[in-house]
Amino acid sequence: MRGLFYLSIFLVTIYTVFFLLGLGTVHAYLDSPKFCSSCHVMEKEYQGYLKKPHSGKVSCGGCHLPAGFPRYGIEKTYSGIRDFLSFSYRTYPDVIKISARSQKIVEENCLRCHQGATEKLLGVAQRCTFCHRQVFH
């Protein structure tokens, strides 16, 4: 158990070094749907993503991670460790559901990219995904 913890810290450190050095290729791969779907529990979400309008246009991080440094790096590290440990210990749920923390980030990103199309709706208390729950996966 301690070994997995130290391995996850090592992997996060390596990712952080790559990110800070600006190794765009490594960063792009770690943010790609191909990498994110490498865990078999994400296969359904990946197949859904491939059939949706955002496929090939928006990376996983483009929706699920906050825009801008340092928030992006902090959240990528947090979610990466959480996902790595969840997969390593097989504690992931059978049905993947977005957390409240991630839902907030997704909503921010929806509005960031689609601000012009949503100006009339900004006063509405509903989340974007209340009506558009099948947009991505």
mmCIF file of C-alpha atoms in Angstrom:
data_model
loop_
_atom_site.group_PDB
_atom_site.id
_atom_site.type_symbol
_atom_site.label_atom_id
_atom_site.label_comp_id
_atom_site.label_asym_id
_atom_site.label_seq_id
_atom_site.Cartn_x
_atom_site.Cartn_y
_atom_site.Cartn_z
ATOM 1 C CA MET A 1 0.000 0.000 0.000
ATOM 2 C CA ARG A 2 2.784 2.435 0.847
ATOM 3 C CA GLY A 3 4.533 1.431 -2.365
ATOM 4 C CA LEU A 4 1.561 2.578 -4.455
ATOM 5 C CA PHE A 5 1.446 5.849 -2.561
ATOM 6 C CA TYR A 6 5.126 6.518 -3.251
ATOM 7 C CA LEU A 7 4.716 5.427 -6.863
ATOM 8 C CA SER A 8 1.850 7.881 -7.316
ATOM 9 C CA ILE A 9 3.936 10.692 -5.786
ATOM 10 C CA PHE A 10 6.790 9.781 -8.134
ATOM 11 C CA LEU A 11 4.501 9.782 -11.173
ATOM 12 C CA VAL A 12 2.967 13.123 -10.218
ATOM 13 C CA THR A 13 6.446 14.590 -9.738
ATOM 14 C CA ILE A 14 7.510 13.355 -13.172
ATOM 15 C CA TYR A 15 4.341 14.789 -14.735
ATOM 16 C CA THR A 16 4.909 18.125 -12.976
ATOM 17 C CA VAL A 17 8.493 18.312 -14.257
ATOM 18 C CA PHE A 18 7.314 17.577 -17.811
ATOM 19 C CA PHE A 19 4.524 20.141 -17.462
ATOM 20 C CA LEU A 20 6.824 22.854 -16.108
ATOM 21 C CA LEU A 21 9.447 22.194 -18.765
ATOM 22 C CA GLY A 22 6.785 22.668 -21.408
ATOM 23 C CA LEU A 23 7.082 19.258 -22.995
ATOM 24 C CA GLY A 24 3.895 19.748 -24.970
ATOM 25 C CA THR A 25 3.835 16.311 -26.532
ATOM 26 C CA VAL A 26 3.854 14.532 -23.173
ATOM 27 C CA HIS A 27 1.317 16.949 -21.759
ATOM 28 C CA ALA A 28 -0.971 16.586 -24.802
ATOM 29 C CA TYR A 29 -0.867 12.796 -24.554
ATOM 30 C CA LEU A 30 -1.655 12.825 -20.813
ATOM 31 C CA ASP A 31 -4.646 15.057 -21.603
ATOM 32 C CA SER A 32 -5.882 13.015 -24.562
ATOM 33 C CA PRO A 33 -8.995 10.857 -24.707
ATOM 34 C CA LYS A 34 -6.762 7.952 -25.772
ATOM 35 C CA PHE A 35 -4.770 8.168 -22.519
ATOM 36 C CA CYS A 36 -7.831 8.800 -20.344
ATOM 37 C CA SER A 37 -9.608 5.782 -21.833
ATOM 38 C CA SER A 38 -6.607 3.511 -21.233
ATOM 39 C CA CYS A 39 -8.285 2.517 -17.970
ATOM 40 C CA HIS A 40 -10.928 0.018 -19.043
ATOM 41 C CA VAL A 41 -13.503 1.595 -16.726
ATOM 42 C CA MET A 42 -13.555 4.640 -19.029
ATOM 43 C CA GLU A 43 -14.219 2.693 -22.246
ATOM 44 C CA LYS A 44 -17.963 3.505 -22.291
ATOM 45 C CA GLU A 45 -17.272 7.211 -21.802
ATOM 46 C CA TYR A 46 -14.607 7.143 -24.523
ATOM 47 C CA GLN A 47 -16.919 5.451 -27.019
ATOM 48 C CA GLY A 48 -19.601 8.033 -26.207
ATOM 49 C CA TYR A 49 -17.111 10.862 -26.657
ATOM 50 C CA LEU A 50 -16.142 9.570 -30.115
ATOM 51 C CA LYS A 51 -19.759 9.938 -31.278
ATOM 52 C CA LYS A 52 -20.315 13.460 -29.971
ATOM 53 C CA PRO A 53 -19.713 16.908 -31.545
ATOM 54 C CA HIS A 54 -16.726 17.690 -29.300
ATOM 55 C CA SER A 55 -14.813 14.590 -30.414
ATOM 56 C CA GLY A 56 -11.405 15.525 -31.778
ATOM 57 C CA LYS A 57 -11.972 19.189 -30.908
ATOM 58 C CA VAL A 58 -11.802 19.176 -27.116
ATOM 59 C CA SER A 59 -9.461 17.096 -24.963
ATOM 60 C CA CYS A 60 -10.601 15.490 -21.735
ATOM 61 C CA GLY A 61 -8.836 18.220 -19.776
ATOM 62 C CA GLY A 62 -10.505 20.881 -21.906
ATOM 63 C CA CYS A 63 -13.733 20.024 -20.122
ATOM 64 C CA HIS A 64 -12.695 18.311 -16.904
ATOM 65 C CA LEU A 65 -9.813 20.556 -15.812
ATOM 66 C CA PRO A 66 -9.902 24.286 -15.037
ATOM 67 C CA ALA A 67 -8.369 26.705 -17.493
ATOM 68 C CA GLY A 68 -5.147 28.477 -16.600
ATOM 69 C CA PHE A 69 -2.091 27.897 -14.503
ATOM 70 C CA PRO A 70 -1.801 27.069 -11.578
ATOM 71 C CA ARG A 71 -5.391 25.762 -11.182
ATOM 72 C CA TYR A 72 -4.963 23.380 -14.110
ATOM 73 C CA GLY A 73 -1.802 21.807 -12.678
ATOM 74 C CA ILE A 74 -3.231 21.511 -9.183
ATOM 75 C CA GLU A 75 -6.435 19.860 -10.375
ATOM 76 C CA LYS A 76 -4.579 17.577 -12.832
ATOM 77 C CA THR A 77 -2.345 16.423 -9.979
ATOM 78 C CA TYR A 78 -5.264 15.943 -7.580
ATOM 79 C CA SER A 79 -7.439 14.054 -10.056
ATOM 80 C CA GLY A 80 -4.486 12.065 -11.384
ATOM 81 C CA ILE A 81 -3.548 10.791 -7.932
ATOM 82 C CA ARG A 82 -7.186 10.063 -7.108
ATOM 83 C CA ASP A 83 -7.757 8.182 -10.379
ATOM 84 C CA PHE A 84 -4.451 6.305 -10.131
ATOM 85 C CA LEU A 85 -5.163 5.130 -6.583
ATOM 86 C CA SER A 86 -8.786 4.308 -7.401
ATOM 87 C CA PHE A 87 -7.703 2.182 -10.344
ATOM 88 C CA SER A 88 -4.783 0.588 -8.485
ATOM 89 C CA TYR A 89 -6.935 -0.435 -5.525
ATOM 90 C CA ARG A 90 -9.971 -1.172 -7.724
ATOM 91 C CA THR A 91 -12.168 1.148 -5.668
ATOM 92 C CA TYR A 92 -13.746 2.833 -8.678
ATOM 93 C CA PRO A 93 -17.520 2.559 -9.089
ATOM 94 C CA ASP A 94 -19.128 0.364 -11.751
ATOM 95 C CA VAL A 95 -20.859 3.422 -13.167
ATOM 96 C CA ILE A 96 -18.635 6.487 -13.515
ATOM 97 C CA LYS A 97 -20.345 9.627 -12.204
ATOM 98 C CA ILE A 98 -18.952 13.129 -12.129
ATOM 99 C CA SER A 99 -18.158 14.529 -8.697
ATOM 100 C CA ALA A 100 -19.540 17.853 -7.497
ATOM 101 C CA ARG A 101 -16.006 19.274 -7.673
ATOM 102 C CA SER A 102 -15.595 18.187 -11.301
ATOM 103 C CA GLN A 103 -19.129 19.273 -12.207
ATOM 104 C CA LYS A 104 -18.270 22.837 -11.189
ATOM 105 C CA ILE A 105 -15.181 22.801 -13.419
ATOM 106 C CA VAL A 106 -17.133 21.380 -16.365
ATOM 107 C CA GLU A 107 -19.767 24.092 -15.977
ATOM 108 C CA GLU A 108 -17.073 26.800 -15.941
ATOM 109 C CA ASN A 109 -15.584 25.362 -19.126
ATOM 110 C CA CYS A 110 -18.954 25.098 -20.875
ATOM 111 C CA LEU A 111 -19.559 28.775 -20.207
ATOM 112 C CA ARG A 112 -15.994 29.749 -21.101
ATOM 113 C CA CYS A 113 -16.261 28.185 -24.561
ATOM 114 C CA HIS A 114 -19.945 28.837 -25.242
ATOM 115 C CA GLN A 115 -20.343 32.216 -23.561
ATOM 116 C CA GLY A 116 -21.822 33.915 -26.618
ATOM 117 C CA ALA A 117 -24.449 31.211 -27.053
ATOM 118 C CA THR A 118 -25.441 31.216 -23.392
ATOM 119 C CA GLU A 119 -25.689 34.909 -22.564
ATOM 120 C CA LYS A 120 -29.495 34.728 -22.485
ATOM 121 C CA LEU A 121 -29.408 31.751 -20.130
ATOM 122 C CA LEU A 122 -26.876 32.934 -17.577
ATOM 123 C CA GLY A 123 -29.599 33.988 -15.160
ATOM 124 C CA VAL A 124 -31.013 30.470 -15.076
ATOM 125 C CA ALA A 125 -30.114 28.468 -11.984
ATOM 126 C CA GLN A 126 -29.854 25.144 -13.836
ATOM 127 C CA ARG A 127 -26.516 23.597 -14.760
ATOM 128 C CA CYS A 128 -25.638 23.329 -18.460
ATOM 129 C CA THR A 129 -25.728 19.564 -18.159
ATOM 130 C CA PHE A 130 -29.299 19.663 -16.836
ATOM 131 C CA CYS A 131 -30.436 19.964 -20.457
ATOM 132 C CA HIS A 132 -27.250 18.842 -22.220
ATOM 133 C CA ARG A 133 -26.370 15.744 -20.200
ATOM 134 C CA GLN A 134 -25.600 13.680 -23.307
ATOM 135 C CA VAL A 135 -23.388 16.222 -25.071
ATOM 136 C CA PHE A 136 -20.041 14.582 -24.309
ATOM 137 C CA HIS A 137 -20.311 11.011 -23.108
#
